[in-house]
Each structure stands twice: as structure tokens, then as C-alpha cells.
Amino acid sequence: MQNPKKIAVVGSGLVGTLLAIYLKKRGHTVHVYDRSPDIRKINFTGRSINLVLSDRGVKALRDVGLDEEVLGIGIPVEKRAIHTGVDTVNEQFYGKDGEVIYSLSRGLLNRKMVDLAEKAGVEFFFEEKVWDVDLTTATISIGESERGEWKTRDYDLTFGADGAFSRIRHKMQRQSMFNYSQEFLNIGYKELNIPANADGTHKLDKNSLHIWPRGNFMLMALANLDGSFTCTLFMPHDGENSFESLKTKEQLVDFFANHFPDTEAVIPNLVEDFFKNPTSYLVTMKCFPWTFSDKVALIGDACHAIVPFYGHGMNAGFEDITVLEQMMEQYGDDWANLLNDYENSRKPNADAIAELSYRNFLEMSSKTADANFLLQKKIEKWFSDKHPELWVPLYSRVTFSHQPYAEALAIGDRQNEIMQEVLKMENIVENWNSEKVENKILELLKA
Ligand SMILES: Cc1cc2nc3c(=O)[nH]c(=O)nc-3n(C[C@H](O)[C@H](O)[C@H](O)COP(=O)(O)OP(=O)(O)OC[C@H]3O[C@@H](n4cnc5c(N)ncnc54)[C@H](O)[C@@H]3O)c2cc1C
């Protein structure tokens, strides 16, 4: 057990609430501040943004006994359904039998996490915007506006779980030797909706993540519990096939008829949703250090915001908590070394999942429709089934294992080099599952 501290967590998002539960279980007094109203009191029907939870996130929930409760509001997703043309759907299973990720409504999940944290004894302060933190004392300042009057609240330790545009990080940025970078992608996204059938059933297979890959743009759909799907259209902000190029109803309807003809029957409110819903931006943010002595620490998107193409932002944030918990176990009350080890062990992995996420856009938008890529995946799966101890595919390492992201990335790069050699073999399309191919991979693995 640690000596009880008075801890502030800034941000009641997915990471802040789970962190608060962990800290409370360790006997600390935990206060969570959020600038927004209590999410349990907000009506968000009609806009059910969802995300996927995978093994790293499930582990962090399981370790505090919350996995079953959370998975109860999720839909298992076992494969990608790749819509390559009208009525042509290729299926790619994510892992081995029984390996699934979960589609969850972000709003429902956040509500549940706040409920669970409150049940665990965490105190929440909503509509309290934190403007400042004193890095040497952990004291936070709250107020209605940046230039108005601020109240201060004293703590022993403050965590910034306040997302990609973190105010706590903003304060740390003013230190010398604080490195920071922010890069916007020229790909934006917009949410659309596939409503449920009249009887409440799903219009598409609910256990698939649906993708319509079209080169530098793509459409994705993930199921919700109420029978609907949330679709996300990813495309460049400007240029050919971009948000900027779709200004009128006619342009939009033509575009969908050309590129996503099979969605016409399932997205009835395309025009209304498209012009009503905002176009959002995607950013990768990296920084270091993440902590200041034993007083202030960043966690989740506040220290590593990534693009969403691997579905790992929240999962990585949850894994930060798993690592922090290991450090609390190891270091006890030595918070300065505890936080130092936490940031040093997480930083390379946060950079690795940022890189993997960026690369996955290319994989999802163009490669999933590429014959060579599909052949590569087929060979990898076949070899991995034959030699599971020698070959775990990159996606499985990232999504169904707890191997550090940096290691998964390095091994994935090596596997890709091997596969590029294999794909050069004569008549590989016909002989992809031959002994010759097997021996070649075994030989390259030994090299
Ligand atoms: C389109 C999209 C799809 C995604 N899909 C997935 C997915 O499938 N799987 C996955 O794992 N991740 C996904 N992510 C990433 C995931 O959403 C984030 O990684 C996750 O929400 C980060 O949680 P967080 O608690 O760190 O930050 P946030 O969720 O951003 O929460 C921050 C909280 O801090 C509060 N706050 C901010 N500033 C202040 C302040 N000054 N004072 C008080 N409160 C403040 C905010 O109100 C908010 O409640 C996706 C992201 C996007 C954009």
C-alpha cells in the first residue's frame, strides 16, 4: 500500500476516469475535474460515436474487475469486411478463433466509467475548467475564463488526463528542455449513420468492421448496440476526392454513387448528415517529458495523441495506467522515481503506436484492396497457423498481445522484409502455400 495522497485528475474522459479508479483503489483521495457537464446528464442520442477496445484496454479494465461490465455494452468484432465493389465483400479475420475486438459507444462507455469511478469513491467536479497548474506544488487553478478570477485547489499530485490539447501540458511546455511536436494530417473525417432496420436489427453484419477502401479516402462502419452503425468517412481536406470538392448535394450524391454504390440503400440520410455533421481534424502530438518531479504527470492523449487508424488511442492510454500501476507496486511512495520510470518506459511505445497508426491508414485505405497485399496476408496467416511460435502477425501483436508496441513495430518491420522477399518468388500466386515457400520463410527467419 502507498501512503494516501490527495490527487487531482484533470479530465473525466476515458483515461482520466479509469486512472481515478486505480488511484482510489490504492487508497488515495481522488478528485476529477472536467470543464464539461456530467456526461451522464447530456443527451447524445442520434450521434453515437464509437470506438474499438482491444486486449490492452481489456487488460487494464480486467485488473480492476471492470472488464465484464464494460464488455457487456460492447459488440464483438471478429473481422474486416472489405467492400471492394458492388456486392463484393472480402472478409479478413483479425486473429485466431475467438480473438475479437469490441465496438463500444464512446458516450455510453464514458458514462459507465464515471459511474464506476463514483461507485469506487472518486469525487467529480464538472463544469470546472482547469486553467493552470503550479508544477512545483501541484496546485491547480480553476475559473470561468482565462482572464477572469481563478480559485486554487491544493493537491499533493496532479495528473493531466485532459486530452490532445491539454492545459496541463501547455504549462509544462513553457519549461526549457520540453520537446513538443504536433502534426495535422491532410485527412479529415466526418461521421455518417446507417440506421437500424425497422425491427431493430443491423443492416450489415454487426460483427465486422466494414471498410470501403478507395485509395486516399475510405469509408468505415462499426456497429452500435441499437442496431445502427456509425460510419466514418476519411478523406483529404482539399484536392481531388476531398471534403472541399463536395460542396453541393449533387456532387455528394454522384460521389457516393460512383465510389460507394452499395451504401445507397443503407445510408438514407446521407445528404442531411454530410452537410450537418462537422468535418473534423486528425492530429499526432508527441512530447517529452511527461512528468515534473513527483508533482505533475501527463497520461493518455495529453501526452500522446495519435491518428485513429489502428483504433489504439484509448487502448494505449489504458495501457499507460497498467504501467503506472506496475510502477506504483514497484516503487511504493517513491513518486519521483515511479513517475520517471513510467514516462521512460512508455515514451518509446507511444511513439511506436503513433507510427503504426499512421501506417495503418495506408493499409486500410489502399492496401486492403491490393491483390499483392491480400496474398501477403494469406501467406502470413498460413505460415503463422503452421508455426505459431515463429510468426505472430503484426496486427495480432498490437491488438491481441501485450508486447510493448515498440517491439511489435520492430518485429513487424522484419516480417515485412521477409514477406517482400517471398512475394518475389517465382509463381508465388500459385505456389503460395508450398513447401518451398515454407522453407524460404524458415531460412529468412534464421538469417
Ligand atoms: C475519429 C476517432 C476514432 C477513434 N477511435 C478509437 C478506437 O477505435 N480505439 C481507441 O482505442 N481509440 C480511438 N480513438 C482515440 C481515443 O478517442 C482517445 O485516445 C481517447 O479518447 C483519449 O482519452 P483521454 O481520456 O486521454 O482524452 P479525452 O477523451 O480527450 O478526454 C479529455 C477530457 O478532459 C477534459 N478537459 C480538457 N481540457 C480540460 C481542462 N482545461 N479542464 C478540465 N477538463 C478538461 C475534456 O472535457 C475531456 O472530458 C479515436 C479517436 C478519434 C478522433
Coordinates of C-alpha atoms in Angstrom, one line a residue, residues 104-383:
L104 CA -18.3 0.4 -28.0
S105 CA -20.2 3.7 -27.9
R106 CA -17.8 6.3 -26.6
G107 CA -20.6 8.1 -24.8
L108 CA -22.0 5.0 -23.1
L109 CA -18.5 3.9 -22.1
N110 CA -17.6 7.3 -20.7
R111 CA -20.9 7.4 -18.7
K112 CA -20.2 3.9 -17.3
M113 CA -16.7 4.8 -16.4
V114 CA -17.8 7.9 -14.5
D115 CA -20.5 5.8 -12.7
L116 CA -17.9 3.1 -11.8
A117 CA -15.4 5.7 -10.6
E118 CA -18.0 7.4 -8.4
K119 CA -19.0 4.0 -7.0
A120 CA -15.3 3.4 -6.2
G121 CA -15.3 6.7 -4.1
V122 CA -13.9 9.1 -6.6
E123 CA -15.3 12.7 -6.4
F124 CA -16.2 14.6 -9.6
F125 CA -16.2 18.3 -10.2
F126 CA -17.9 19.0 -13.5
E127 CA -18.1 22.3 -15.4
E128 CA -14.8 23.3 -13.7
K129 CA -12.2 24.3 -16.2
V130 CA -8.6 24.0 -15.1
W131 CA -6.5 26.8 -16.5
D132 CA -3.2 26.4 -14.7
V133 CA -1.1 24.1 -12.6
D134 CA 1.8 25.1 -10.4
L135 CA 4.4 22.5 -11.4
T136 CA 6.3 22.7 -8.1
T137 CA 3.3 22.3 -5.8
A138 CA 0.6 20.5 -7.9
T139 CA -1.9 23.3 -7.1
I140 CA -4.5 23.8 -9.8
S141 CA -6.3 26.9 -10.8
I142 CA -10.0 26.8 -11.9
G143 CA -12.1 29.6 -13.3
E144 CA -14.7 30.6 -15.8
S145 CA -12.4 32.3 -18.2
E146 CA -8.7 32.6 -18.9
R147 CA -8.7 36.3 -17.9
G148 CA -11.3 36.0 -15.1
E149 CA -10.8 35.2 -11.5
W150 CA -9.3 31.8 -10.6
K151 CA -9.8 29.7 -7.5
T152 CA -6.9 27.5 -6.4
R153 CA -7.1 23.9 -5.1
D154 CA -4.1 22.3 -3.4
Y155 CA -3.0 18.7 -4.1
D156 CA -0.1 16.5 -3.5
L157 CA 0.0 15.4 -7.1
T158 CA -1.9 16.4 -10.3
F159 CA -2.5 14.2 -13.4
G160 CA -3.2 15.8 -16.7
A161 CA -5.7 13.5 -18.5
D162 CA -7.1 16.4 -20.3
G163 CA -6.7 15.2 -23.9
A164 CA -4.8 16.2 -27.0
F165 CA -5.0 19.9 -26.3
S166 CA -4.1 19.5 -22.6
R167 CA -3.9 22.6 -20.5
I168 CA -1.6 20.8 -18.0
R169 CA 0.8 20.0 -20.9
H170 CA 0.6 23.6 -22.0
K171 CA 2.1 24.6 -18.7
M172 CA 4.8 22.0 -19.0
Q173 CA 5.6 23.3 -22.5
R174 CA 6.9 26.5 -21.0
Q175 CA 9.8 24.6 -19.4
S176 CA 13.2 24.5 -21.1
M177 CA 14.1 21.0 -22.4
F178 CA 10.4 20.2 -23.0
N179 CA 10.1 18.7 -26.5
Y180 CA 6.8 19.0 -28.3
S181 CA 5.5 18.4 -31.8
Q182 CA 2.1 18.5 -33.4
E183 CA 1.3 17.4 -36.9
F184 CA -2.1 17.6 -38.6
L185 CA -2.9 15.0 -41.3
N186 CA -4.3 16.3 -44.5
I187 CA -7.1 13.7 -44.0
G188 CA -10.2 14.8 -42.1
Y189 CA -13.2 12.8 -41.1
K190 CA -17.0 13.1 -41.0
E191 CA -19.5 10.9 -39.3
L192 CA -22.5 9.4 -41.1
N193 CA -25.1 7.0 -39.9
I194 CA -26.6 3.7 -41.0
P195 CA -29.9 3.4 -39.1
A196 CA -31.3 0.1 -37.8
N197 CA -33.9 -1.9 -39.7
A198 CA -37.5 -1.3 -38.5
D199 CA -37.2 -4.3 -36.3
G200 CA -34.1 -3.0 -34.6
T201 CA -31.7 -5.4 -36.4
H202 CA -28.5 -4.3 -38.1
K203 CA -28.4 -3.7 -41.9
L204 CA -24.9 -5.1 -42.2
D205 CA -23.0 -7.8 -40.4
K206 CA -22.6 -6.4 -36.9
N207 CA -19.5 -8.5 -36.1
S208 CA -17.4 -6.9 -38.9
L209 CA -15.6 -3.6 -39.2
H210 CA -16.8 -2.6 -42.6
I211 CA -14.3 -0.8 -44.9
W212 CA -14.8 0.7 -48.3
P213 CA -11.1 1.3 -49.3
R214 CA -10.7 3.7 -52.2
G215 CA -7.0 4.8 -52.3
N216 CA -6.5 8.1 -50.5
F217 CA -10.0 8.0 -49.0
M218 CA -12.2 5.4 -47.3
L219 CA -15.5 4.8 -45.5
M220 CA -15.7 2.7 -42.4
A221 CA -18.6 1.4 -40.4
L222 CA -18.8 0.0 -36.8
A223 CA -22.0 -1.4 -35.2
N224 CA -23.8 0.1 -32.3
L225 CA -26.0 -1.8 -29.8
D226 CA -29.2 -0.1 -31.0
G227 CA -28.9 -1.7 -34.5
S228 CA -27.3 1.3 -36.1
F229 CA -23.8 1.7 -37.5
T230 CA -21.6 4.8 -37.1
C231 CA -19.8 5.4 -40.4
T232 CA -16.7 7.5 -40.7
L233 CA -15.7 9.0 -44.0
F234 CA -12.0 9.7 -44.1
M235 CA -10.7 11.8 -47.0
P236 CA -8.3 14.7 -47.7
H237 CA -9.5 18.2 -46.7
D238 CA -8.7 19.5 -50.2
G239 CA -7.7 18.4 -53.7
E240 CA -9.3 15.6 -55.8
N241 CA -11.8 13.5 -53.9
S242 CA -11.8 15.8 -50.9
F243 CA -14.2 17.4 -48.5
E244 CA -13.6 20.6 -50.3
S245 CA -14.7 19.1 -53.6
L246 CA -18.1 18.1 -52.2
K247 CA -19.9 21.3 -51.9
T248 CA -23.4 20.6 -53.4
K249 CA -26.0 17.9 -52.9
E250 CA -25.5 16.7 -56.5
Q251 CA -21.7 16.4 -56.1
L252 CA -22.1 14.4 -52.9
V253 CA -24.8 12.1 -54.3
D254 CA -22.7 11.5 -57.5
F255 CA -19.6 10.9 -55.5
F256 CA -21.2 8.2 -53.3
A257 CA -22.9 6.6 -56.4
N258 CA -19.5 6.4 -58.1
H259 CA -17.4 5.2 -55.1
F260 CA -19.7 3.6 -52.6
P261 CA -22.7 2.4 -54.7
D262 CA -23.7 -0.3 -52.2
T263 CA -24.2 2.3 -49.4
E264 CA -27.1 4.0 -51.2
A265 CA -29.6 1.5 -49.7
V266 CA -28.2 1.8 -46.2
I267 CA -27.4 5.5 -45.7
P268 CA -30.8 7.1 -46.2
N269 CA -29.8 10.5 -44.6
L270 CA -26.5 10.9 -46.5
V271 CA -27.1 14.5 -47.6
E272 CA -28.5 15.7 -44.4
D273 CA -25.8 14.1 -42.2
F274 CA -23.0 15.1 -44.5
F275 CA -23.8 18.8 -44.5
K276 CA -24.9 18.9 -40.9
N277 CA -22.0 17.0 -39.3
P278 CA -18.7 18.8 -38.8
T279 CA -15.6 17.8 -40.7
S280 CA -13.0 17.0 -38.0
Y281 CA -9.2 17.1 -38.0
L282 CA -6.7 14.4 -37.1
V283 CA -3.5 15.2 -35.2
T284 CA -0.5 13.4 -34.0
M285 CA 1.0 15.0 -30.9
K286 CA 4.3 13.9 -29.3
C287 CA 6.0 15.4 -26.3
F288 CA 8.6 14.7 -23.6
P289 CA 9.0 14.7 -20.6
W290 CA 5.6 13.7 -19.4
T291 CA 6.2 14.3 -15.7
F292 CA 7.5 17.0 -13.4
S293 CA 9.3 15.7 -10.3
D294 CA 6.7 13.9 -8.0
K295 CA 4.1 16.6 -8.6
V296 CA 2.6 16.6 -12.1
A297 CA 2.2 13.8 -14.7
L298 CA 0.5 13.5 -18.1
I299 CA -1.4 10.5 -19.3
G300 CA -3.4 9.4 -22.3
D301 CA -4.0 11.8 -25.2
A302 CA -2.5 14.6 -23.2
C303 CA 1.0 13.1 -23.8
H304 CA 0.5 11.0 -27.0
A305 CA -2.4 11.9 -29.3
I306 CA -2.4 9.6 -32.4
V307 CA -4.4 9.2 -35.6
P308 CA -7.2 6.7 -35.2
F309 CA -6.4 4.1 -37.9
Y310 CA -5.2 1.3 -35.5
G311 CA -8.0 2.0 -33.1
H312 CA -5.5 2.3 -30.2
G313 CA -5.6 5.8 -28.8
M314 CA -7.7 4.8 -25.8
N315 CA -6.1 1.4 -25.6
A316 CA -2.7 3.0 -25.4
G317 CA -4.0 5.4 -22.7
F318 CA -5.4 2.5 -20.7
E319 CA -2.0 0.7 -21.0
D320 CA -0.3 3.8 -19.6
I321 CA -2.4 3.1 -16.5
T322 CA -1.4 -0.6 -16.4
V323 CA 2.3 0.5 -16.5
L324 CA 1.7 3.2 -13.9
E325 CA 0.1 0.6 -11.7
Q326 CA 3.2 -1.7 -12.0
M327 CA 5.3 1.3 -11.1
M328 CA 3.2 2.0 -8.0
E329 CA 3.6 -1.6 -7.0
Q330 CA 7.4 -1.4 -7.5
Y331 CA 8.2 2.0 -6.1
G332 CA 5.6 2.5 -3.4
D333 CA 5.9 6.1 -2.1
D334 CA 9.0 7.0 -4.2
W335 CA 6.8 9.0 -6.6
A336 CA 9.7 10.9 -8.3
N337 CA 11.4 7.6 -9.4
L338 CA 8.0 6.0 -10.1
L339 CA 6.9 8.7 -12.5
N340 CA 10.4 8.9 -14.1
D341 CA 10.3 5.2 -14.8
Y342 CA 6.7 5.4 -16.1
E343 CA 7.5 8.1 -18.7
N344 CA 10.7 6.4 -19.8
S345 CA 9.1 3.1 -20.3
R346 CA 6.0 4.4 -22.1
K347 CA 7.5 7.0 -24.4
P348 CA 9.1 4.6 -27.0
N349 CA 5.9 2.7 -27.1
A350 CA 3.7 5.8 -27.5
D351 CA 6.0 6.8 -30.5
A352 CA 5.7 3.3 -31.9
I353 CA 1.9 3.2 -31.8
A354 CA 1.8 6.7 -33.4
E355 CA 3.9 5.3 -36.3
L356 CA 1.8 2.2 -36.6
S357 CA -1.4 4.2 -36.6
Y358 CA -0.2 6.5 -39.3
R359 CA 0.9 3.5 -41.5
N360 CA -2.4 1.8 -40.9
F361 CA -4.2 4.5 -42.9
L362 CA -2.3 3.4 -46.0
E363 CA -3.1 -0.3 -45.2
M364 CA -6.8 0.3 -44.7
S365 CA -7.4 2.8 -47.4
S366 CA -5.4 1.3 -50.3
K367 CA -3.6 -1.9 -49.4
T368 CA -6.7 -3.9 -48.3
A369 CA -7.9 -3.7 -51.9
D370 CA -4.4 -4.6 -53.3
A371 CA -4.0 -8.2 -54.6
N372 CA -0.3 -8.4 -53.6
F373 CA -1.2 -7.2 -50.1
L374 CA -4.0 -9.7 -49.8
L375 CA -1.7 -12.5 -50.9
Q376 CA 0.9 -11.4 -48.4
K377 CA -1.7 -11.6 -45.6
K378 CA -2.8 -15.0 -46.8
I379 CA 0.7 -16.4 -46.8
E380 CA 1.4 -14.9 -43.3
K381 CA -1.8 -16.4 -41.9
W382 CA -1.0 -19.8 -43.4
F383 CA 2.6 -19.8 -42.1

